[in-house]
Short mmCIF file of C-alpha atoms (C1' of nucleotides) and ligand atoms in Angstrom, two decimals:
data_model
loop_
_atom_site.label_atom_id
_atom_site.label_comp_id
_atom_site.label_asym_id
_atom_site.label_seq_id
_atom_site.Cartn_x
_atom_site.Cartn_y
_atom_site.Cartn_z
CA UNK A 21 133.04 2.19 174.54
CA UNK A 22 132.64 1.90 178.25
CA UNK A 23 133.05 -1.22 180.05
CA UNK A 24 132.14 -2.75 183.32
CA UNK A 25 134.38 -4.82 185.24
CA UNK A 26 132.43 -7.71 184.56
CA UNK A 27 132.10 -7.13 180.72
CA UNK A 28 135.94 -6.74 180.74
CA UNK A 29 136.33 -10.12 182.57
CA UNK A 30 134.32 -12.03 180.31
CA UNK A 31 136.11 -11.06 177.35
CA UNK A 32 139.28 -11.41 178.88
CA UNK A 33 138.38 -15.04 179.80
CA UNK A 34 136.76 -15.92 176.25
CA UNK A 35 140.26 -14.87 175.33
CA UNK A 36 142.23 -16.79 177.53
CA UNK A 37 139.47 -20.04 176.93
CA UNK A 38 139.76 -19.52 172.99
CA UNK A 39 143.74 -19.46 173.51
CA UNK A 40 143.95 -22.58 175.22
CA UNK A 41 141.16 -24.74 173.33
CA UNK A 42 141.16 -23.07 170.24
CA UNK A 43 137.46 -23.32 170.19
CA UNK A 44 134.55 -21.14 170.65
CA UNK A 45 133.72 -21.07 173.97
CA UNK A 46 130.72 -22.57 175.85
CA UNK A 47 128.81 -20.92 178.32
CA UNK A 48 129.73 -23.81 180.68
CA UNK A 49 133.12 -23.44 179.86
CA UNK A 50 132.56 -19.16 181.37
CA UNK A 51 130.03 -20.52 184.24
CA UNK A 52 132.73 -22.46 185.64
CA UNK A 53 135.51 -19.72 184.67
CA UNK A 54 133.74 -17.42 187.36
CA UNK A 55 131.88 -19.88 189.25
CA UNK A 56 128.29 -18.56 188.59
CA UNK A 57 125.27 -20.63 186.92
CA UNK A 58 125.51 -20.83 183.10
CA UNK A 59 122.44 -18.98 182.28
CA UNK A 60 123.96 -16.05 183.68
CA UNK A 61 126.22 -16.26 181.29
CA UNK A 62 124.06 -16.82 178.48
CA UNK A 63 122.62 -13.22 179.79
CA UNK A 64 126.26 -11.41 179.59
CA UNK A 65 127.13 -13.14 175.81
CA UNK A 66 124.04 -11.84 174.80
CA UNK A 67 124.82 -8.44 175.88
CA UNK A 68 128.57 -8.21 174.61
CA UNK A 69 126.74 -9.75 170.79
CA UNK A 70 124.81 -6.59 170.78
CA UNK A 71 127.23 -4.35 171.46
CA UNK A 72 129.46 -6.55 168.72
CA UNK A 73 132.61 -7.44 171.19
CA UNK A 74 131.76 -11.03 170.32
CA UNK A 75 130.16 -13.25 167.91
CA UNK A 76 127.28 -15.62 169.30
CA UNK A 77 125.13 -18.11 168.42
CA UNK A 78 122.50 -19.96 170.66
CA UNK A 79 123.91 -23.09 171.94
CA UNK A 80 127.37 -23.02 169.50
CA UNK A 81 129.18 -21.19 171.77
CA UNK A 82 131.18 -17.67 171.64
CA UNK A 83 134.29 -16.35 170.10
CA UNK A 84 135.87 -12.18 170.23
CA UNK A 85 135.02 -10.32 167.42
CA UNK A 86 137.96 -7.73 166.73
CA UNK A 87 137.13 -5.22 169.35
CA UNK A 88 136.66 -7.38 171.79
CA UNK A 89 140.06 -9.06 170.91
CA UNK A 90 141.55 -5.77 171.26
CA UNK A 91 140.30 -5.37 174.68
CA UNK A 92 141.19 -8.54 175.89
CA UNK A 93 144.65 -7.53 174.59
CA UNK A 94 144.59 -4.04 175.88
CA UNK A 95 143.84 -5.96 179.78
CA UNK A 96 146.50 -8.72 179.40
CA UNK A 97 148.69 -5.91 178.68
CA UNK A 98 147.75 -3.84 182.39
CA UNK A 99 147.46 -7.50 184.09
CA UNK A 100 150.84 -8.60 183.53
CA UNK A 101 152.47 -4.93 183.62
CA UNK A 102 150.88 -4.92 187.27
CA UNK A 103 152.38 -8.08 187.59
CA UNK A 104 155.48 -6.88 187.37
CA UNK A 105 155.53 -4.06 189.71
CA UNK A 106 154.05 -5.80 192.53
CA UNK A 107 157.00 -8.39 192.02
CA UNK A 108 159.77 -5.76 191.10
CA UNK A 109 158.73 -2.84 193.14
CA UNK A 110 156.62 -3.61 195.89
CA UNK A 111 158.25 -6.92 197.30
CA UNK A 112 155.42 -9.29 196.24
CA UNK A 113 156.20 -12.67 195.34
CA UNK A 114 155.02 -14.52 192.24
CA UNK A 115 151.76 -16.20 193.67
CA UNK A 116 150.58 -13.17 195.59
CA UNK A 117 150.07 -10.93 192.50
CA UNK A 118 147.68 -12.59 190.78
CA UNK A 119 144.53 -11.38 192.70
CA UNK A 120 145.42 -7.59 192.84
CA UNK A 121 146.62 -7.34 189.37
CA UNK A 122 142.68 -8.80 188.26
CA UNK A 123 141.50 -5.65 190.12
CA UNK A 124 143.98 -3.03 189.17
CA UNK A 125 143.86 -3.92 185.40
CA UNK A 126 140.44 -2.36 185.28
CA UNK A 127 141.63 0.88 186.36
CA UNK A 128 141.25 3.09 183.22
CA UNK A 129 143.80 5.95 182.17
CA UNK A 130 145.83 5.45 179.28
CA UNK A 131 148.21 7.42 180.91
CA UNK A 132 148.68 5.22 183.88
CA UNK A 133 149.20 1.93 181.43
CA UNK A 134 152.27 3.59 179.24
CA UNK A 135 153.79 5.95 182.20
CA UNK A 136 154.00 2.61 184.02
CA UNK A 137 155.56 0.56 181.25
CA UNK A 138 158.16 3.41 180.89
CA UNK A 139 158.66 3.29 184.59
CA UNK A 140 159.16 -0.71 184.31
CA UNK A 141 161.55 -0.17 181.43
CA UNK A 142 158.97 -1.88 178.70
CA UNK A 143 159.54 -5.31 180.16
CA UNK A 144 158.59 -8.02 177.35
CA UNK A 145 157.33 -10.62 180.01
CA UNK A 146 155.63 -10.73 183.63
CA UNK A 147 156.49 -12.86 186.46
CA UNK A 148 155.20 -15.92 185.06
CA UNK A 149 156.86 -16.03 182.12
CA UNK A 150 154.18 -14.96 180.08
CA UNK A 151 154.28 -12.04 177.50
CA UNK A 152 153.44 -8.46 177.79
CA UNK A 153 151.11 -7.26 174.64
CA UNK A 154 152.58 -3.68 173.43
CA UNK A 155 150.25 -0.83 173.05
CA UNK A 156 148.63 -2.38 169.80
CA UNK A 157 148.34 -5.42 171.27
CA UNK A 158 151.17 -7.27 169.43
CA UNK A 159 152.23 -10.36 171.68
CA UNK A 160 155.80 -11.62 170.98
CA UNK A 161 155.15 -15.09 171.84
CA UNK A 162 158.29 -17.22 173.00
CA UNK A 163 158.63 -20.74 173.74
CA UNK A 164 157.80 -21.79 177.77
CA UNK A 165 159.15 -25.02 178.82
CA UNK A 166 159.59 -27.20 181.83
CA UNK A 167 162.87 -27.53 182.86
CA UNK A 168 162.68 -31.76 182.94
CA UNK A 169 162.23 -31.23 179.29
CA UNK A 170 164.96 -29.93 178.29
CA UNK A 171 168.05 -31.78 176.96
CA UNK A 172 171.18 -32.50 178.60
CA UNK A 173 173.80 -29.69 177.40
CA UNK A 174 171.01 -27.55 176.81
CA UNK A 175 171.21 -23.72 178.26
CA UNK A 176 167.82 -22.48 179.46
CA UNK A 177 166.64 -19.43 181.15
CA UNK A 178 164.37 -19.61 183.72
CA UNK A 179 161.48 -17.08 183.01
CA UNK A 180 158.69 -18.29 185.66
CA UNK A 181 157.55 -20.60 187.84
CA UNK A 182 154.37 -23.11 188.19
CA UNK A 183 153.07 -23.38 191.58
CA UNK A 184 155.09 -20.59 193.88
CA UNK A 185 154.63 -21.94 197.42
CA UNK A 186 156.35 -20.03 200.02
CA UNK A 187 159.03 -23.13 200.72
CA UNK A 188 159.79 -23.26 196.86
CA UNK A 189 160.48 -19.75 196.24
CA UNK A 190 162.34 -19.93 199.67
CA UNK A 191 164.45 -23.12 198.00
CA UNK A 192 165.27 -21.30 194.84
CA UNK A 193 166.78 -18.13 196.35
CA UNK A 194 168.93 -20.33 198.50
CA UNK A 195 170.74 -21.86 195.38
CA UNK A 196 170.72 -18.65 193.73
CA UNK A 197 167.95 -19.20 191.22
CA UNK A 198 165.84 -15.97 189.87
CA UNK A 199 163.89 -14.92 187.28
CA UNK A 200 166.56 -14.24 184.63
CA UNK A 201 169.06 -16.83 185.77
CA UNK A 202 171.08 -19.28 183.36
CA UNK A 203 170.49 -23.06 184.03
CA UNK A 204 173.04 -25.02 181.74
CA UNK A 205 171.39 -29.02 181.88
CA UNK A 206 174.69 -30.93 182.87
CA UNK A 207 173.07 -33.93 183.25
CA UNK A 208 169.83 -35.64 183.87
CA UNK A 209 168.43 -39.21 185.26
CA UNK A 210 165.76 -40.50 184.13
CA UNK A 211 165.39 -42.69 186.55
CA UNK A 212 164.08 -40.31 189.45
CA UNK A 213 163.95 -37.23 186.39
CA UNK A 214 166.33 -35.35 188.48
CA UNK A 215 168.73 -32.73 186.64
CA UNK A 216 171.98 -31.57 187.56
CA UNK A 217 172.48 -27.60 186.55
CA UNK A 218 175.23 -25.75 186.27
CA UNK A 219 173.73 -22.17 187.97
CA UNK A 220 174.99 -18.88 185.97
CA UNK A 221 177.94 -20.74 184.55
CA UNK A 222 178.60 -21.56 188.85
CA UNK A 223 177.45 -23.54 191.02
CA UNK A 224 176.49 -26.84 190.30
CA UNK A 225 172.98 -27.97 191.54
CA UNK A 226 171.14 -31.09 191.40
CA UNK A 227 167.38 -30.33 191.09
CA UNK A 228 164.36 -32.99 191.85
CA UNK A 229 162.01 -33.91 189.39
CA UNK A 230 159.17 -32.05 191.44
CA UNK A 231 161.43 -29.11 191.57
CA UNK A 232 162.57 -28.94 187.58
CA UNK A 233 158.52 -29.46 186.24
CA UNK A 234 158.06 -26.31 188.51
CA UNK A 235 160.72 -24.37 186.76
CA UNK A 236 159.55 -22.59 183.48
CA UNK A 237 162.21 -21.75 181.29
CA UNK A 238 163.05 -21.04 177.31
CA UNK A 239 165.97 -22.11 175.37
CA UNK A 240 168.81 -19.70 174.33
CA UNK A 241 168.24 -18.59 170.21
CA UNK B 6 132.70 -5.79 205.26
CA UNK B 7 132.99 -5.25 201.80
CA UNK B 8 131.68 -2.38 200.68
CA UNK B 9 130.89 -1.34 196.76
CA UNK B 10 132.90 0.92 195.42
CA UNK B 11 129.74 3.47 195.31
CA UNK B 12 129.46 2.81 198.96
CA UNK B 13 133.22 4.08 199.58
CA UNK B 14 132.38 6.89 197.55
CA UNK B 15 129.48 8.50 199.11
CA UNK B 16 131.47 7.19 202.55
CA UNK B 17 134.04 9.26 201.84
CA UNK B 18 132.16 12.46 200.48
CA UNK B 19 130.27 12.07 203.56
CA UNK B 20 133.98 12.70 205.59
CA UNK B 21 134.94 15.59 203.10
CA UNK B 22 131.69 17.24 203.42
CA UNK B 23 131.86 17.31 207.24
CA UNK B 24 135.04 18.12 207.51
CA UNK B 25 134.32 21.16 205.58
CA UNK B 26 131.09 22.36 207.28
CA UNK B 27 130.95 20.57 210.48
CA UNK B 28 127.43 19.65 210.21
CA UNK B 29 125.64 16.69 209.23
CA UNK B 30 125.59 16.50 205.70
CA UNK B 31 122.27 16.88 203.83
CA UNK B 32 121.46 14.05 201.13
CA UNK B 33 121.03 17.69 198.59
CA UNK B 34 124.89 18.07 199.53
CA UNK B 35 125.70 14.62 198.32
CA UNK B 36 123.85 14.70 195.37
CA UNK B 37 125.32 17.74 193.92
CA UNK B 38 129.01 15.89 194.75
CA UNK B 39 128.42 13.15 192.87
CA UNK B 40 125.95 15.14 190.00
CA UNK B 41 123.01 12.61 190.91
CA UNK B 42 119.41 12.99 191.96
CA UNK B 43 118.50 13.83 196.15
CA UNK B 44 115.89 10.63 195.66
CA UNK B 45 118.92 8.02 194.90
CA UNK B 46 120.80 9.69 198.05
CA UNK B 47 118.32 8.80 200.13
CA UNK B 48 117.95 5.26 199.40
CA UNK B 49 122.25 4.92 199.70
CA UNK B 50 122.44 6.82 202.97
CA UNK B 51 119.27 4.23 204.28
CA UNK B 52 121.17 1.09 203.46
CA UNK B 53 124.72 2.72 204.94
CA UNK B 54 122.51 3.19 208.14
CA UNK B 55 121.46 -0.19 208.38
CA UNK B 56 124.91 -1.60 207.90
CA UNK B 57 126.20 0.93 210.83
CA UNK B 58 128.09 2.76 208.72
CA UNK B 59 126.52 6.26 209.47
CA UNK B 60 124.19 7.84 211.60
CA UNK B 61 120.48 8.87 209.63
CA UNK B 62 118.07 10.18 210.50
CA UNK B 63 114.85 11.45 208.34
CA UNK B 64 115.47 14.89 207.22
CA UNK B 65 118.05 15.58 209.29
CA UNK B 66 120.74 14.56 207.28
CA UNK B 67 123.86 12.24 207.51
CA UNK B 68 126.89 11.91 209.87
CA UNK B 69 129.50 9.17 210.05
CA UNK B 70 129.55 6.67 212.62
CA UNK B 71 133.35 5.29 214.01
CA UNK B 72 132.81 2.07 211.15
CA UNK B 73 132.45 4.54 208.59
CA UNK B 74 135.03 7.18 210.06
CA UNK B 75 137.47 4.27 209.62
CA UNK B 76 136.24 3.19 206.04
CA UNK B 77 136.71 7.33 205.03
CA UNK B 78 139.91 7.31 206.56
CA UNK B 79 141.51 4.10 204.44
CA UNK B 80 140.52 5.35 201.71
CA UNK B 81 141.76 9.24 201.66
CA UNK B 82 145.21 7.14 202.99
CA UNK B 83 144.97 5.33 199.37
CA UNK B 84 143.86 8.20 197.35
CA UNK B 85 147.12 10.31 198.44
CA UNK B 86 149.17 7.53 198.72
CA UNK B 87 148.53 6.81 194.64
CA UNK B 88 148.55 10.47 194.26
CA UNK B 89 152.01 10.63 195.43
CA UNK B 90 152.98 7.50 193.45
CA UNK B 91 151.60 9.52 190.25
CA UNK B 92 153.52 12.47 190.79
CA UNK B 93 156.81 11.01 192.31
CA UNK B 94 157.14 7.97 189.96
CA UNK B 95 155.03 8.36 186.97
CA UNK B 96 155.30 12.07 185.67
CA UNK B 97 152.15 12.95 186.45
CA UNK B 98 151.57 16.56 187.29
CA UNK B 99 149.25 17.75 190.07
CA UNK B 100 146.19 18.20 188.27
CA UNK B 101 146.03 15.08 186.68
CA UNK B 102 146.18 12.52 189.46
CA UNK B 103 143.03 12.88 191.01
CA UNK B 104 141.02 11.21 189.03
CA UNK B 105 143.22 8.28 188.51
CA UNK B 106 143.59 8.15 192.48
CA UNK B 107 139.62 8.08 192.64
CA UNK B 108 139.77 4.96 190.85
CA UNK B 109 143.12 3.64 192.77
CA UNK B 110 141.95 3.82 196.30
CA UNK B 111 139.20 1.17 195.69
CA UNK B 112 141.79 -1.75 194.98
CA UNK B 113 141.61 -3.75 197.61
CA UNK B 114 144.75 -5.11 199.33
CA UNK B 115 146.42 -4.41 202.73
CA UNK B 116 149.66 -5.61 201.34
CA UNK B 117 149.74 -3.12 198.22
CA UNK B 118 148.61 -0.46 200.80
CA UNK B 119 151.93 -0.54 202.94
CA UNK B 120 154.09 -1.85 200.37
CA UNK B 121 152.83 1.55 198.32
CA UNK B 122 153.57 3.68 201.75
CA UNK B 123 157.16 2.16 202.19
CA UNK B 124 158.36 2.15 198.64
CA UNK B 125 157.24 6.07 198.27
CA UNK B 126 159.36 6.47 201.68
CA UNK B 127 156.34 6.71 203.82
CA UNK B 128 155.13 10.45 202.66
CA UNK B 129 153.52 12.66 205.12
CA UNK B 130 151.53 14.99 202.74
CA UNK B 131 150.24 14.34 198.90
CA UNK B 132 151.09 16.15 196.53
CA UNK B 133 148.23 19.21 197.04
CA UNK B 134 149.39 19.03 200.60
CA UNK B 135 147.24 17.63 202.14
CA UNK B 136 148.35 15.20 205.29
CA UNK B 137 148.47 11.74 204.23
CA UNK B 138 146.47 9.18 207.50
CA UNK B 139 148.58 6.31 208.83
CA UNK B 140 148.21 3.04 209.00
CA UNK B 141 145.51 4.06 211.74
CA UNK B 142 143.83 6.68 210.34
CA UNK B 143 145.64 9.43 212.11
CA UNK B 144 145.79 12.49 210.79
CA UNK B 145 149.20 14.87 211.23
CA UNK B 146 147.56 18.41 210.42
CA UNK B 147 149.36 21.42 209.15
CA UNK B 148 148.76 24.92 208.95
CA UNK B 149 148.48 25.34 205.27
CA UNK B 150 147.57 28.75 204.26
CA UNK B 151 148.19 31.23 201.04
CA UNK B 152 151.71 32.54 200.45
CA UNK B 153 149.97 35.86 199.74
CA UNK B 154 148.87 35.49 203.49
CA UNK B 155 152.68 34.99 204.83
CA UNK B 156 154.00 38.05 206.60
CA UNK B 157 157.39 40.03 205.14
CA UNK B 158 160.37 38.39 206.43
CA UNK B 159 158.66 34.87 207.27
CA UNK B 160 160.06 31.34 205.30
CA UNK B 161 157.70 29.42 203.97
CA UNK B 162 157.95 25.55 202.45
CA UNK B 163 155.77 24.85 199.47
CA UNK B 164 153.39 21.99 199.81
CA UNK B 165 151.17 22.42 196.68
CA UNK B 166 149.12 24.29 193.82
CA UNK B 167 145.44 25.49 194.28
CA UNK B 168 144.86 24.78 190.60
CA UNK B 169 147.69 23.33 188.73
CA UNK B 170 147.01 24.70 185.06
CA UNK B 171 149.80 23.25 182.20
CA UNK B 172 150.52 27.24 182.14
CA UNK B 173 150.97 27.56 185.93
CA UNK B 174 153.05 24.67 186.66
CA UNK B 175 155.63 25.28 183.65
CA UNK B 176 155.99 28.78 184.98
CA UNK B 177 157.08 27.43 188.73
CA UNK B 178 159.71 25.19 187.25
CA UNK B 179 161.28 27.91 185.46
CA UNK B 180 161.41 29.67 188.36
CA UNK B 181 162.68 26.52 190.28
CA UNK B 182 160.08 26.35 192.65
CA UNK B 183 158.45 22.54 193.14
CA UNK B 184 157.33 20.55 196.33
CA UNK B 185 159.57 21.51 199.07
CA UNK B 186 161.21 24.30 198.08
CA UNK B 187 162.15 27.25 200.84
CA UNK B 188 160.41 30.60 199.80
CA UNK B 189 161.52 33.98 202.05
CA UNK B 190 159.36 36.26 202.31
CA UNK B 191 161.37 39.69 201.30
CA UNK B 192 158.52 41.98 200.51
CA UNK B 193 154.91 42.92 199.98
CA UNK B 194 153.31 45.26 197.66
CA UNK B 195 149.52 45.96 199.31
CA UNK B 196 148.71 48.19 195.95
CA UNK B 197 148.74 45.09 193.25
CA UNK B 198 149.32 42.05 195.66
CA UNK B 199 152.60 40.81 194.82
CA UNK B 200 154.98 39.00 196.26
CA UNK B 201 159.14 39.19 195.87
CA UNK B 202 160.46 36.11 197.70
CA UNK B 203 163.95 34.75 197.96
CA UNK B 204 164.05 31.26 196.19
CA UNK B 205 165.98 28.56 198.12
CA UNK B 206 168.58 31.29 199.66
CA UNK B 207 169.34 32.07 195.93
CA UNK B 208 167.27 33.66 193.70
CA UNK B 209 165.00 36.65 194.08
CA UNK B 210 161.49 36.89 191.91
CA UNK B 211 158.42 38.83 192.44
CA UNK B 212 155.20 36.79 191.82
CA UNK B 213 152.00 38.51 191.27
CA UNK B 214 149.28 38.23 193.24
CA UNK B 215 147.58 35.37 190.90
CA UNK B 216 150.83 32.93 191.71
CA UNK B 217 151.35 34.01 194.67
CA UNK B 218 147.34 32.90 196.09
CA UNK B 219 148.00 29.80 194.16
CA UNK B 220 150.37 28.66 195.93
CA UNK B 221 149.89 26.88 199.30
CA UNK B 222 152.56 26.70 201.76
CA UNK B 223 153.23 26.36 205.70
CA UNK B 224 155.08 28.06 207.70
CA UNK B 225 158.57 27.10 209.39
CA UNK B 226 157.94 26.18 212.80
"C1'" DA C 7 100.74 31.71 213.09
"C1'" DT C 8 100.18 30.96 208.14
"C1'" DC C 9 101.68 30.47 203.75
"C1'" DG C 10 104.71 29.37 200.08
"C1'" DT C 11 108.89 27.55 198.70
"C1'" DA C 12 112.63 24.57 199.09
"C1'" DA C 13 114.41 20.25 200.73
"C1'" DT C 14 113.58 15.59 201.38
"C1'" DT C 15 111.35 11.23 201.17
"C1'" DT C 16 108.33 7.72 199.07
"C1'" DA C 17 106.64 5.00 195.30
"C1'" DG C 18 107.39 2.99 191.24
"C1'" DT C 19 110.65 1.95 187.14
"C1'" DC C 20 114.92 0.52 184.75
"C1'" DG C 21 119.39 -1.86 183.46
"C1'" DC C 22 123.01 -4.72 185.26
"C1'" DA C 23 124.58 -9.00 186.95
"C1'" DC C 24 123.52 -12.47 189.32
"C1'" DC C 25 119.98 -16.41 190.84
"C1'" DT C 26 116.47 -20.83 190.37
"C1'" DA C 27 113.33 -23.70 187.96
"C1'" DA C 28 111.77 -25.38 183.83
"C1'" DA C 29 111.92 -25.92 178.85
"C1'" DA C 30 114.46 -26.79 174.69
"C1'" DA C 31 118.31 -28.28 172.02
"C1'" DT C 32 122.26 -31.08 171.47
"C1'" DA C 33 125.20 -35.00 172.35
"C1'" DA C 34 125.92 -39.68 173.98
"C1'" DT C 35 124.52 -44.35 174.30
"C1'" DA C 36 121.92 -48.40 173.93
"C1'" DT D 30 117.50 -44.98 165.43
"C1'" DA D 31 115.33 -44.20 169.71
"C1'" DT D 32 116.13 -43.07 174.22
"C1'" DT D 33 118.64 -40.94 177.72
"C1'" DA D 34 121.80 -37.69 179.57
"C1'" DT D 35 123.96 -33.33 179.27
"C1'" DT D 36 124.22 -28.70 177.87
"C1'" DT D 37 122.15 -24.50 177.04
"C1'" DT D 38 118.47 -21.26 176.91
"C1'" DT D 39 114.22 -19.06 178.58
"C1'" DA D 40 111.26 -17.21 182.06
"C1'" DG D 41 110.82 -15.05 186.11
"C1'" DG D 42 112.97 -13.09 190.39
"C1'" DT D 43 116.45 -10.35 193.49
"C1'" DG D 44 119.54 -6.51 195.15
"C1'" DC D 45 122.11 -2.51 193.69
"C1'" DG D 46 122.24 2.08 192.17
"C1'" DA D 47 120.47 5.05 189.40
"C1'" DC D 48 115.97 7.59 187.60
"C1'" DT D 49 111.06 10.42 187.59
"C1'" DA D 50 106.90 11.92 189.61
"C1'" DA D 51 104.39 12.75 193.49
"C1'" DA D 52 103.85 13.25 198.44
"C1'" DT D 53 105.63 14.91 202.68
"C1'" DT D 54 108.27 17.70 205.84
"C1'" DA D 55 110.87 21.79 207.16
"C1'" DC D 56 111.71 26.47 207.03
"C1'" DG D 57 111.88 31.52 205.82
"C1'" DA D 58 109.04 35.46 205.11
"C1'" DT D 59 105.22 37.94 205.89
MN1 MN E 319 139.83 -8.60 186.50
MN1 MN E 320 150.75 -13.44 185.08
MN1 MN E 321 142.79 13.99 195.19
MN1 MN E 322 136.62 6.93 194.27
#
DNA sequence: ATCGTAATTTAGTCGCACCTAAAAATAATA
DNA sequence: TATTATTTTTAGGTGCGACTAAATTACGAT
């Protein structure tokens, strides 16, 4: 089935909505999603119920039916493979890729989507951290934490970032911190919630509470 | 200004279509491009005149104003610029990337415009060989003309396919001859058309007249 | 110069994706 | 529970980009 842009977009965001609620989605929920009046939405959930992408009912909200769960899939999958050129190939940094990857995953050519995977070596997870479906959609989820919560003698890898201000990203390449990079948690203080890391079994860095809740990271095993 | 995607489209048609007749292009000539009906032509080209875009008048068809020269230009810079991409980095062959590109140049984004032109090594020509505009829409021309055209003892570079069948394509890489490869001239055979050329100072092979008018080069010099 | 045909435009319609205003249903609160 | 507030839907409207049918203009041939 063809798909506009904006049908693709609403299912993706019923998607994302459902993932982090774990509720059927309200029309509100999509008006302010796209910032556009709710009963414009009511007119789009209608349309994707016909063509049985999602199940609705008047005034209980909406929720993917299989398809459209496999479309949503199929675009988190170009998304965050986009991602990761722009940030491995074409010198963009973390917050700048967001906005071109929401255009470019609605380019459509199977082709394009696994030539460029090959081409990115099948990376498992974008810039933020977040996980690249395969070509059936399988997501292999792994745990995302902040950095002030994990415990002292603790090795974590960072895998993303929260907020990527110019000055932040600018900070972590001056103590050597990348996506990939070991943090070992040598110590921390509650008092101010600072952490001292040890940096690819290195250096040894102490890191500000502001600095460590904008650190994604997972936990080695 | 943003423009729609449609808008680009008939934008840029409008550019082909001139550049291959050199007069104003009739809204009949537009509608058989894009396989639609004369009436919806009319009502495109009427709003692209009141946004500047092109000059319209009443049955006297459509040319492009410096706005829309600019807009045509951008976008034939994307369009090769993917095409290249495709080819270069993602195994497409020649046939194959046009459509893909059609779809391409409409992203929107300075930034993955140049970063695309400097991480393919800012190419001059795509891969049909046709000149790829700079950053300011100018144009480096070359002669490109049919190596059944070249004269007996001339060197010619390849720059591209006229149609790139599977057949065709497999046939010039067992042969060895790709993008950029140095064909001399040694001989002509007026009675059947073909061609025996020296391959890269090495080999010699005679190509019949089919390859040889598929194949577009230019000339050294 | 006139006529007939082809090209082009106009008028009116349709689906998409948005809007506003008003009605209806649901949820919150007294 | 009754009333009020919020959420959601319906009804009707707009611009875009296509369509068909009909009117208009241009043009080639006699
Ligand atoms: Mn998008
Ligand atoms: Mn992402
Ligand atoms: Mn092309
Ligand atoms: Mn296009």
């Amino acid at each position: 089935m063809e798909l506009s842009t904006s049908e693709e977009n609403y299912i993706k965001a019923i998607f994302k909505i459902t993932e982090r609620t774990g509720e059927k989605v309200s029309t509100n929920a999509l008006a302010e999603e796209f910032s556009i009046k709710a009963a414009s939405v009511t007119d789009m959930v209608q349309r994707l119920g016909e063509k049985s992408l999602v199940h609705y009912e008047k005034y209980k909200g909406v929720s993917l039916l299989e398809a459209g769960e496999s479309v949503a899939k199929q675009l988190i999958r170009k998304h965050r493979l986009w991602e990761v050129f722009l940030v491995e190939k074409l010198n963009f940094s973390w917050d700048e890729v967001h906005e071109v990857a929401e255009q470019l995953e609605h380019i459509r050519s199977p082709k394009l989507t696994s030539e460029l995977d090959a081409f990115l070596n099948y990376p498992k997870y974008d810039p933020h951290g977040d996980p690249i479906p395969d070509k059936e959609g399988r997501i292999q989820a792994r745990i995302k934490l902040n950095l002030s919560k994990v415990q002292k003698g603790r090795i974590a890898e960072v895998i993303g970032v929260e907020e990527s201000e110019d000055d932040f990203l600018r900070f972590l390449s001056r103590i050597g911190v990348q996506l990939g990079t070991k943090l070992e948690v040598l110590d921390r203080f509650e008092y101010d919630g600072s952490v001292v890391v040890q940096v690819d079994d290195e250096r040894e860095v102490t890191l500000s509470e502001k600095v460590a809740t904008n650190l994604w990271v997972t936990l080695e095993q």
